[in-house]
Amino acid sequence: MADKSDEESKGGFLDKVKDFIQDIGEKIEETVGFGKPTADVTDIHIPKINLERADIVIDVLIKNPNPIPIPLIDINYLIESDGRKLISGLIPDAGTIHAHGSETVKIPVCLIYDDIKSTYEDIQPGSIIPYKVKVDLIVDVPVLGRITIPLEKTGEIPIPFKPEIDIDKIRFNKFSFEETVATLHLKLGNKNDFDLGLNDLDYEVWLCDVSIGGAELEKSANIEKNGFCYVDVPITFRPKDCGSALWDMIRGKGTGYSMKGNINVDTPFGAMKLPISKEGGTTKLKKNKEDGEEEEEDDDEE
């Protein structure tokens, strides 16, 4: 049987060994300088947005204070609006953060508007909805082990609505059967809760099912939210190709037309390319005043 004093000696020795190991560990940690990484959501941008989807990129800046690289094991992300999930996902094995370095990790997310609208009926096209991005970064730090770094960022995102377009009237400056130079007086409507800065149009016009080609915008215009504006667009076409529509134009009668194409606009959320179309419209072709001739007023002119 061991002497009591021997047991006390052994106990005291083991305690000293534990203290020594703990001291050594603390000194190593202090010397090497292991610490928790830090992170921040530095930016959320929308590189592409249209009527169907929005591509979102979340920039997360991660700083590693440690003398060795640390692996970024997983990234969990969630985008919600008013507490309701819009999209979530997981990015495994997201890379490595360099020693004593920093790196911006980009998290690509795609929001499909049909999925959102089918789930949340109160989210209407043309509206701006608030969102909250939640990101959990899981890193593996020597000595400290696995650490989860939670991040949050709020903002707003639009649900774009298709612009409306009408040919208010067609006014010609030079008329001949071979070539007519005219001006399309277009009315553009914006049912979105944000302004549209019109930069360019890309479209084709049909008069009585006969294409008269496209036109280019001469100057930019601003369409205020839930408002409309008028723009004049020059166009050149051959009336003799229009068939029976030509005689309706000469007589000043209403002429059926259709339009289809796209407009390029600037918005507070970035550039957008939005489709425009009009089927079964009716407009008039009027001649400008020449040689003292009085111009007829359109019946439907505002």
Coordinates of C-alpha atoms in Angstrom, one line a residue:
M1 CA 0.0 0.0 0.0
A2 CA 1.3 3.4 -1.1
D3 CA 2.1 6.0 1.5
K4 CA -0.2 8.9 1.7
S5 CA 2.6 11.3 1.4
D6 CA 3.7 9.6 -1.9
E7 CA 0.2 10.0 -3.3
E8 CA 0.2 13.7 -2.4
S9 CA 3.6 14.0 -4.0
K10 CA 2.4 12.4 -7.2
G11 CA -0.7 14.6 -7.2
G12 CA 1.4 17.6 -6.8
F13 CA 3.7 16.6 -9.6
L14 CA 0.8 15.9 -12.0
D15 CA -0.7 19.3 -11.2
K16 CA 2.6 20.9 -11.9
V17 CA 2.9 19.1 -15.2
K18 CA -0.7 20.2 -16.2
D19 CA 0.1 23.8 -15.2
F20 CA 3.4 23.6 -17.2
I21 CA 1.6 22.2 -20.3
Q22 CA -1.1 24.9 -20.0
D23 CA 1.6 27.6 -19.6
I24 CA 3.5 26.3 -22.6
G25 CA 0.2 26.3 -24.6
E26 CA -0.6 29.8 -23.7
K27 CA 2.9 31.0 -24.4
I28 CA 2.8 29.3 -27.8
E29 CA -0.6 30.8 -28.6
E30 CA 0.7 34.2 -27.5
T31 CA 3.9 33.8 -29.5
V32 CA 2.3 32.5 -32.6
G33 CA -0.7 34.8 -32.3
F34 CA -3.7 32.7 -33.2
G35 CA -6.9 34.7 -33.3
K36 CA -10.4 34.7 -34.6
P37 CA -10.9 35.9 -38.2
T38 CA -13.1 38.8 -38.9
A39 CA -15.6 39.3 -41.8
D40 CA -18.0 41.9 -43.2
V41 CA -20.4 42.1 -46.1
T42 CA -18.8 45.0 -48.0
D43 CA -21.2 45.1 -51.0
I44 CA -24.2 43.6 -52.7
H45 CA -24.6 44.3 -56.4
I46 CA -26.9 43.2 -59.2
P47 CA -24.9 42.5 -62.4
K48 CA -28.0 41.4 -64.3
I49 CA -31.7 42.0 -63.8
N50 CA -34.7 41.5 -66.1
L51 CA -38.4 40.6 -65.9
E52 CA -37.6 36.9 -65.1
R53 CA -34.7 37.0 -62.6
A54 CA -32.1 39.0 -60.7
D55 CA -28.5 37.8 -60.4
I56 CA -27.1 39.0 -57.1
V57 CA -23.5 38.9 -55.9
I58 CA -22.7 39.3 -52.2
D59 CA -19.1 40.4 -51.5
V60 CA -17.8 39.2 -48.1
L61 CA -14.4 40.5 -47.0
I62 CA -12.6 38.0 -44.6
K63 CA -9.4 38.9 -42.7
N64 CA -7.1 36.2 -41.3
P65 CA -4.8 37.5 -38.4
N66 CA -3.1 34.1 -38.1
P67 CA 0.4 33.2 -39.4
I68 CA -0.9 30.2 -41.4
P69 CA -3.7 29.9 -43.9
I70 CA -7.1 28.9 -42.6
P71 CA -9.7 26.9 -44.6
L72 CA -13.2 28.3 -45.2
I73 CA -15.1 25.1 -44.7
D74 CA -18.7 26.1 -45.5
I75 CA -20.8 29.2 -46.4
N76 CA -24.5 29.2 -45.5
Y77 CA -26.6 32.0 -46.9
L78 CA -30.2 33.1 -46.7
I79 CA -32.1 36.0 -48.3
E80 CA -35.4 36.9 -46.8
S81 CA -38.0 39.6 -47.1
D82 CA -40.1 40.7 -44.1
G83 CA -39.1 37.4 -42.4
R84 CA -40.0 35.2 -45.3
K85 CA -37.4 33.2 -47.1
L86 CA -36.7 34.1 -50.7
I87 CA -33.7 31.8 -51.3
S88 CA -31.1 29.9 -49.3
G89 CA -28.1 27.7 -50.0
L90 CA -24.8 26.2 -49.0
I91 CA -21.4 26.6 -50.6
P92 CA -19.0 23.9 -49.4
D93 CA -15.2 24.0 -49.4
A94 CA -15.2 27.7 -50.3
G95 CA -11.4 28.1 -50.3
T96 CA -8.5 29.2 -48.1
I97 CA -7.7 32.6 -46.5
H98 CA -4.0 33.4 -46.8
A99 CA -1.9 33.9 -43.7
H100 CA -2.0 37.5 -42.3
G101 CA -4.1 38.3 -45.3
S102 CA -7.6 39.2 -46.5
E103 CA -9.8 38.0 -49.3
T104 CA -13.1 39.0 -50.8
V105 CA -15.3 35.9 -51.3
K106 CA -18.1 36.4 -53.8
I107 CA -21.4 34.6 -53.2
P108 CA -23.6 34.4 -56.4
V109 CA -27.3 34.2 -55.9
C110 CA -30.1 34.0 -58.4
L111 CA -33.6 35.1 -57.6
I112 CA -36.3 33.8 -59.9
Y113 CA -39.3 36.1 -59.8
D114 CA -41.9 33.5 -60.7
D115 CA -40.9 31.5 -57.7
I116 CA -41.2 34.5 -55.4
K117 CA -44.6 35.6 -56.9
S118 CA -46.1 32.1 -56.7
T119 CA -45.1 31.8 -53.1
Y120 CA -45.9 35.3 -51.9
E121 CA -49.0 36.7 -53.8
D122 CA -48.7 40.1 -52.1
I123 CA -45.3 40.8 -53.9
Q124 CA -46.4 42.5 -57.1
P125 CA -44.5 43.3 -60.3
G126 CA -43.3 46.9 -60.3
S127 CA -42.7 47.0 -56.5
I128 CA -39.6 47.4 -54.4
I129 CA -39.2 44.9 -51.6
P130 CA -36.9 45.0 -48.6
Y131 CA -34.5 42.1 -48.1
K132 CA -32.1 40.9 -45.5
V133 CA -29.0 38.8 -46.3
K134 CA -27.8 36.4 -43.7
V135 CA -24.4 34.6 -44.1
D136 CA -22.7 32.1 -41.8
L137 CA -19.0 31.6 -42.5
I138 CA -17.5 28.4 -41.0
V139 CA -13.7 28.4 -40.6
D140 CA -11.3 26.1 -39.0
V141 CA -8.7 27.9 -36.9
P142 CA -5.8 26.0 -35.3
V143 CA -5.9 25.9 -31.5
L144 CA -9.3 27.6 -31.6
G145 CA -11.1 24.9 -33.7
R146 CA -14.2 25.5 -35.9
I147 CA -15.7 29.0 -35.7
T148 CA -19.0 30.3 -37.2
I149 CA -19.0 34.0 -38.1
P150 CA -22.5 35.3 -38.6
L151 CA -23.1 38.3 -40.9
E152 CA -26.2 40.3 -41.9
K153 CA -26.9 43.0 -44.5
T154 CA -30.1 44.7 -45.5
G155 CA -31.2 46.5 -48.7
E156 CA -33.9 46.7 -51.3
I157 CA -34.5 44.9 -54.6
P158 CA -37.0 45.6 -57.4
I159 CA -39.5 43.3 -59.1
P160 CA -39.5 44.9 -62.6
F161 CA -42.7 45.5 -64.5
K162 CA -42.8 45.5 -68.3
P163 CA -43.0 49.1 -69.7
E164 CA -46.0 50.1 -71.8
I165 CA -45.6 51.6 -75.3
D166 CA -47.9 53.2 -77.8
I167 CA -47.5 55.1 -81.0
D168 CA -49.4 58.2 -80.2
K169 CA -49.1 59.4 -83.8
I170 CA -46.9 59.2 -86.9
R171 CA -45.9 62.5 -88.4
F172 CA -44.1 62.6 -91.8
N173 CA -41.8 65.3 -92.9
K174 CA -41.1 64.0 -96.4
F175 CA -43.5 61.8 -98.2
S176 CA -43.1 59.8 -101.4
F177 CA -43.9 56.3 -102.5
E178 CA -40.3 55.4 -102.7
E179 CA -39.1 56.9 -99.4
T180 CA -40.9 58.6 -96.5
V181 CA -39.1 60.3 -93.6
A182 CA -41.4 60.3 -90.6
T183 CA -41.3 60.7 -86.8
L184 CA -42.9 58.3 -84.4
H185 CA -44.4 60.1 -81.5
L186 CA -44.1 57.3 -78.8
K187 CA -45.8 57.2 -75.4
L188 CA -43.9 55.2 -72.8
G189 CA -45.5 54.2 -69.5
N190 CA -43.7 53.1 -66.4
K191 CA -45.7 51.2 -63.8
N192 CA -42.6 50.5 -61.6
D193 CA -42.1 52.2 -58.2
F194 CA -38.7 53.5 -59.5
D195 CA -37.6 55.8 -62.3
L196 CA -36.4 54.5 -65.7
G197 CA -33.7 56.4 -67.5
L198 CA -34.3 55.6 -71.2
N199 CA -31.0 55.2 -73.1
D200 CA -31.8 53.2 -76.2
L201 CA -34.5 51.4 -78.1
D202 CA -34.2 48.2 -80.2
Y203 CA -37.5 47.4 -81.9
E204 CA -39.4 46.8 -85.1
V205 CA -42.7 48.4 -86.2
W206 CA -45.4 46.8 -88.4
L207 CA -48.1 48.8 -90.1
C208 CA -51.0 46.6 -91.2
D209 CA -48.8 43.5 -90.7
V210 CA -46.1 45.0 -93.0
S211 CA -42.7 45.7 -91.4
I212 CA -41.5 49.3 -91.8
G213 CA -38.3 48.5 -89.9
G214 CA -36.9 50.0 -86.7
A215 CA -35.6 53.3 -85.5
E216 CA -33.1 54.8 -83.1
L217 CA -33.6 57.1 -80.2
E218 CA -32.2 60.6 -80.8
K219 CA -31.9 61.6 -77.1
S220 CA -32.3 60.0 -73.7
A221 CA -35.4 60.5 -71.6
N222 CA -36.5 59.9 -68.0
I223 CA -39.7 58.1 -67.3
E224 CA -40.8 58.8 -63.7
K225 CA -42.1 56.1 -61.5
N226 CA -45.7 55.3 -62.1
G227 CA -45.7 57.9 -64.8
F228 CA -45.2 58.3 -68.6
C229 CA -43.3 60.4 -71.1
Y230 CA -43.3 61.1 -74.8
V231 CA -40.3 60.6 -77.1
D232 CA -39.9 61.3 -80.8
V233 CA -38.1 58.7 -82.9
P234 CA -37.2 59.3 -86.6
I235 CA -37.9 56.5 -89.1
T236 CA -37.5 56.0 -92.8
F237 CA -39.7 53.6 -94.8
R238 CA -41.2 52.9 -98.3
P239 CA -45.0 53.5 -98.3
K240 CA -45.4 51.4 -101.5
D241 CA -44.4 48.3 -99.5
C242 CA -47.3 48.9 -97.1
G243 CA -50.0 47.7 -99.4
S244 CA -53.5 48.8 -98.5
A245 CA -52.1 50.5 -95.3
L246 CA -50.8 53.2 -97.6
W247 CA -54.2 54.4 -98.7
D248 CA -55.5 54.5 -95.1
M249 CA -52.5 56.7 -94.3
I250 CA -53.1 59.0 -97.2
R251 CA -56.8 59.4 -96.2
G252 CA -55.8 60.1 -92.7
K253 CA -57.7 57.1 -91.3
G254 CA -56.5 55.1 -88.4
T255 CA -53.8 52.6 -89.2
G256 CA -53.2 49.4 -87.4
Y257 CA -49.8 48.8 -86.0
S258 CA -47.7 46.4 -83.9
M259 CA -44.4 46.9 -82.1
K260 CA -41.9 44.5 -80.5
G261 CA -38.4 44.9 -79.1
N262 CA -36.5 46.1 -76.1
I263 CA -35.5 49.3 -74.3
N264 CA -32.3 49.8 -72.3
V265 CA -32.8 51.8 -69.2
D266 CA -30.8 53.0 -66.1
T267 CA -32.4 52.4 -62.7
P268 CA -31.4 53.0 -59.1
F269 CA -30.6 49.2 -59.1
G270 CA -28.4 49.2 -62.2
A271 CA -29.0 48.9 -65.9
M272 CA -31.9 46.8 -67.2
K273 CA -32.9 45.6 -70.6
L274 CA -36.7 45.3 -70.6
P275 CA -39.0 44.0 -73.4
I276 CA -41.6 46.2 -75.1
S277 CA -44.5 45.1 -77.2
K278 CA -47.8 46.4 -78.6
E279 CA -50.3 44.3 -80.6
G280 CA -53.4 45.6 -82.4
G281 CA -52.7 49.3 -81.8
T282 CA -54.2 52.1 -84.0
T283 CA -52.5 55.3 -84.9
K284 CA -52.7 58.1 -87.5
L285 CA -50.2 59.4 -90.0
K286 CA -50.4 63.2 -90.3
K287 CA -48.5 65.6 -92.6
N288 CA -46.7 68.6 -91.1
K289 CA -47.9 72.1 -92.0
E290 CA -46.4 73.1 -95.4
D291 CA -46.9 76.3 -97.4
G292 CA -49.4 77.8 -95.0
E293 CA -51.6 74.6 -94.9
E294 CA -53.3 74.1 -91.6
E295 CA -52.6 70.7 -90.0
E296 CA -55.6 68.5 -89.1
E297 CA -56.1 67.7 -85.5
D298 CA -56.1 64.1 -84.4
D299 CA -59.4 62.9 -83.0
D300 CA -57.7 61.1 -80.2
E301 CA -55.0 63.6 -79.5
E302 CA -54.6 64.6 -75.9

